[in-house]
XYZ file of N, CA and C in Angstrom:
351
model
N 84.271 108.910 126.150
C 83.247 109.812 125.658
C 83.002 109.559 124.173
N 81.847 109.921 123.666
C 81.539 109.696 122.243
C 82.485 110.432 121.293
N 82.950 111.614 121.687
C 83.872 112.352 120.811
C 85.200 111.619 120.667
N 85.684 111.046 121.749
C 86.948 110.312 121.663
C 86.788 109.037 120.841
N 85.639 108.394 120.933
C 85.399 107.204 120.119
C 85.358 107.547 118.635
N 84.737 108.659 118.302
C 84.694 109.095 116.902
C 86.092 109.453 116.422
N 86.884 110.100 117.272
C 88.248 110.468 116.898
C 89.114 109.231 116.672
N 89.016 108.250 117.553
C 89.791 107.015 117.393
C 89.375 106.288 116.119
N 88.083 106.215 115.864
C 87.599 105.571 114.636
C 88.081 106.314 113.401
N 88.056 107.639 113.436
C 88.525 108.430 112.295
C 90.017 108.221 112.057
N 90.796 108.141 113.113
C 92.242 107.921 112.962
C 92.514 106.544 112.380
N 91.854 105.508 112.912
C 92.075 104.154 112.398
C 91.632 104.029 110.942
N 90.551 104.694 110.581
C 90.082 104.653 109.196
C 90.996 105.454 108.280
N 91.488 106.583 108.766
C 92.359 107.407 107.923
C 93.677 106.709 107.618
N 94.156 105.863 108.510
C 95.372 105.095 108.222
C 95.139 104.198 107.015
N 94.004 103.512 106.965
C 93.689 102.654 105.822
C 93.511 103.482 104.551
N 92.906 104.637 104.660
C 92.725 105.502 103.488
C 94.074 105.972 102.954
N 94.981 106.367 103.839
C 96.315 106.800 103.412
C 97.068 105.652 102.755
N 96.964 104.452 103.307
C 97.620 103.282 102.704
C 97.076 103.045 101.298
N 95.768 103.100 101.125
C 95.172 102.861 99.807
C 95.507 103.969 98.816
N 95.519 105.222 99.253
C 95.892 106.314 98.349
C 97.338 106.148 97.896
N 98.219 105.821 98.822
C 99.615 105.581 98.449
C 99.767 104.408 97.506
N 99.023 103.357 97.738
C 99.086 102.174 96.871
C 98.571 102.504 95.473
N 97.442 103.210 95.383
C 96.897 103.575 94.075
C 97.767 104.600 93.355
N 98.468 105.440 94.096
C 99.377 106.389 93.467
C 100.600 105.658 92.926
N 101.117 104.710 93.693
C 102.302 103.963 93.275
C 101.991 102.995 92.136
N 100.876 102.297 92.223
C 100.513 101.283 91.231
C 99.043 101.458 90.855
N 98.739 102.395 89.944
C 97.331 102.624 89.597
C 96.736 101.423 88.873
N 95.467 101.141 89.126
C 94.836 99.994 88.469
C 94.606 100.264 86.983
N 94.861 99.237 86.198
C 94.661 99.307 84.753
C 93.894 98.060 84.341
N 92.918 98.245 83.472
C 92.131 97.108 82.996
C 92.873 96.447 81.841
N 93.040 95.126 81.944
C 93.656 94.344 80.874
C 92.608 93.396 80.309
N 92.709 93.134 79.032
C 91.818 92.183 78.376
C 92.599 90.903 78.123
N 92.101 89.801 78.662
C 92.733 88.494 78.501
C 91.772 87.613 77.718
N 92.314 86.912 76.736
C 91.507 86.032 75.891
C 91.937 84.585 76.127
N 91.327 83.884 77.097
C 91.712 82.492 77.350
C 91.366 81.570 76.181
N 90.251 81.830 75.539
C 89.869 81.088 74.334
C 89.430 82.105 73.293
N 89.167 81.621 72.112
C 88.764 82.512 71.032
C 87.387 83.137 71.289
N 86.544 82.431 72.022
C 85.167 82.883 72.240
C 84.963 83.654 73.539
N 85.942 83.697 74.393
C 85.741 84.347 75.689
C 86.784 85.442 75.904
N 86.362 86.435 76.649
C 87.239 87.546 76.982
C 87.021 87.903 78.446
N 88.114 88.136 79.162
C 88.039 88.531 80.561
C 88.661 89.911 80.723
N 88.018 90.741 81.508
C 88.605 92.017 81.900
C 89.204 91.830 83.281
N 90.490 92.083 83.378
C 91.201 91.804 84.620
C 91.931 93.065 85.059
N 91.881 93.332 86.341
C 92.619 94.457 86.907
C 94.098 94.100 86.947
N 94.957 95.063 86.684
C 96.387 94.783 86.615
C 96.966 94.367 87.963
N 96.299 94.663 89.062
C 96.801 94.306 90.383
C 96.748 92.825 90.684
N 96.089 92.036 89.837
C 95.985 90.605 90.099
C 97.264 89.858 89.759
N 98.108 90.421 88.916
C 99.307 89.710 88.499
C 100.359 89.646 89.588
N 100.477 90.689 90.364
C 101.455 90.692 91.448
C 100.723 90.638 92.785
N 101.461 90.826 93.840
C 100.867 90.715 95.170
C 100.736 92.081 95.841
N 100.573 93.130 95.050
C 100.472 94.466 95.630
C 99.178 94.662 96.415
N 98.156 93.869 96.133
C 96.905 94.003 96.881
C 97.064 93.547 98.331
N 98.132 92.807 98.628
C 98.373 92.401 100.013
C 98.738 93.600 100.889
N 99.202 94.684 100.268
C 99.479 95.904 101.028
C 98.196 96.399 101.684
N 97.125 96.394 100.922
C 95.849 96.865 101.449
C 95.265 95.904 102.479
N 95.567 94.624 102.362
C 95.025 93.641 103.306
C 95.831 93.548 104.601
N 97.049 94.070 104.620
C 97.905 93.902 105.794
C 97.394 94.691 107.003
N 96.958 95.927 106.798
C 96.504 96.740 107.926
C 95.258 96.167 108.607
N 94.211 95.763 107.861
C 93.073 95.144 108.552
C 93.451 93.856 109.279
N 94.396 93.095 108.719
C 94.806 91.869 109.399
C 95.532 92.189 110.701
N 96.332 93.251 110.711
C 96.991 93.675 111.952
C 95.943 94.119 112.973
N 94.938 94.871 112.533
C 93.879 95.301 113.452
C 93.109 94.112 114.024
N 92.811 93.136 113.179
C 92.116 91.938 113.664
C 92.985 91.198 114.675
N 94.273 91.114 114.409
C 95.181 90.443 115.339
C 95.250 91.142 116.684
N 95.373 92.463 116.671
C 95.434 93.223 117.923
C 94.123 93.098 118.695
N 92.995 93.203 118.007
C 91.693 93.064 118.678
C 91.508 91.665 119.248
N 92.015 90.657 118.546
C 91.904 89.289 119.044
C 92.725 89.104 120.312
N 93.925 89.664 120.333
C 94.766 89.556 121.534
C 94.086 90.236 122.717
N 93.568 91.440 122.521
C 92.892 92.132 123.616
C 91.609 91.425 124.039
N 90.876 90.864 123.103
C 89.662 90.121 123.460
C 90.022 88.868 124.244
N 91.136 88.228 123.881
C 91.563 87.034 124.605
C 92.011 87.392 126.022
N 92.717 88.512 126.169
C 93.206 88.905 127.488
C 92.087 89.393 128.408
N 91.027 89.967 127.859
C 89.955 90.515 128.695
C 88.745 89.603 128.797
N 88.842 88.377 128.351
C 87.665 87.502 128.345
C 87.235 87.091 129.747
N 88.132 87.149 130.731
C 87.766 86.746 132.091
C 87.667 87.940 133.037
N 87.485 89.119 132.483
C 87.285 90.312 133.306
C 85.870 90.286 133.878
N 85.574 91.191 134.790
C 84.216 91.223 135.370
C 83.129 91.424 134.315
N 81.889 91.412 134.787
C 80.737 91.448 133.887
C 80.677 92.689 133.002
N 81.369 93.739 133.365
C 81.361 94.937 132.538
C 81.975 94.707 131.169
N 82.837 93.683 131.054
C 83.494 93.384 129.785
C 82.990 92.065 129.212
N 81.714 91.809 129.347
C 81.136 90.556 128.880
C 81.158 90.448 127.362
N 81.204 91.582 126.664
C 81.201 91.534 125.204
C 82.540 91.085 124.637
N 83.579 90.960 125.462
C 84.891 90.527 124.972
C 84.820 89.119 124.390
N 83.976 88.269 124.930
C 83.832 86.916 124.372
C 83.242 86.962 122.973
N 82.269 87.830 122.772
C 81.656 87.950 121.447
C 82.632 88.566 120.443
N 83.378 89.562 120.886
C 84.385 90.165 120.012
C 85.457 89.143 119.671
N 85.875 88.367 120.664
C 86.863 87.319 120.411
C 86.361 86.284 119.426
N 85.123 85.843 119.593
C 84.560 84.854 118.665
C 84.497 85.406 117.246
N 84.102 86.666 117.118
C 84.050 87.293 115.797
C 85.434 87.375 115.177
N 86.425 87.729 115.970
C 87.787 87.829 115.441
C 88.364 86.456 115.116
N 88.071 85.442 115.929
C 88.548 84.092 115.607
C 87.970 83.637 114.273
N 86.685 83.928 114.068
C 86.047 83.558 112.805
C 86.674 84.308 111.636
N 86.930 85.598 111.814
C 87.541 86.389 110.741
C 88.942 85.882 110.413
N 89.705 85.509 111.426
C 91.061 84.998 111.179
C 91.006 83.675 110.432
N 90.097 82.794 110.809
C 89.978 81.510 110.107
C 89.594 81.736 108.648
N 88.661 82.643 108.408
C 88.251 82.924 107.029
C 89.413 83.517 106.242
N 90.147 84.449 106.828
C 91.280 85.052 106.122
C 92.386 84.035 105.882
N 92.648 83.175 106.868
C 93.697 82.162 106.684
C 93.306 81.134 105.636
N 92.024 80.954 105.410
C 91.585 80.046 104.352
C 91.532 80.755 103.003
N 91.082 82.007 102.975
C 90.850 82.697 101.708
C 92.134 83.210 101.064
N 92.970 83.907 101.821
C 94.131 84.577 101.228
C 95.113 83.591 100.602
N 95.519 82.498 101.274
C 96.430 81.560 100.598
C 95.812 80.907 99.361
N 94.525 80.589 99.417
C 93.881 80.012 98.234
C 93.822 81.016 97.095
N 93.587 82.257 97.406
C 93.530 83.290 96.378
C 94.907 83.511 95.755
N 95.942 83.510 96.580
C 97.302 83.691 96.064
C 97.734 82.485 95.252
N 97.376 81.296 95.706
C 97.820 80.072 95.030
C 97.075 79.808 93.731
N 95.901 80.397 93.557
C 95.156 80.138 92.325
C 95.839 80.855 91.167
N 96.180 80.093 90.152
C 96.865 80.655 88.991
C 95.901 80.985 87.871
N 94.688 80.524 87.967
C 93.707 80.759 86.922
C 93.046 82.125 87.110
N 93.055 82.929 86.061
C 92.375 84.221 86.134
C 90.872 84.052 86.287
N 90.325 82.951 85.757
C 88.879 82.730 85.878
C 88.465 82.633 87.333
N 89.229 81.917 88.131
C 88.903 81.755 89.549
C 89.050 83.087 90.271
N 90.095 83.831 89.971
C 90.309 85.111 90.641
C 89.241 86.128 90.287
N 88.782 86.120 89.064
C 87.755 87.080 88.664
C 86.436 86.752 89.339
N 86.102 85.483 89.451
C 84.839 85.088 90.071
C 84.853 85.405 91.552
N 85.958 85.190 92.252
C 86.022 85.480 93.668
C 86.141 86.957 93.868
């Protein structure tokens, strides 16, 4: 029913909100000024120095993983579940993008690259 769908969506969203509130309470963002050269100045959020932002990224990655598993398992169900292939394709694409983006973002040591992305 539509009410149950709204309730499930609200619960899944509230988990992410609680995670972010806890993260911001534990490690509030602070703006730092970095001067790579005499002529340039960068404003950088304090969360870029450590990996605390991965806390916020972990829950969506778990949701994408669970949805991908269910889309893979239901891809050969009858015609009523024909959208499982599209959901699976979307999740495969999201996983590939995340597997390419997150390690590159973590490995980049230059603040210039992190600020631009």
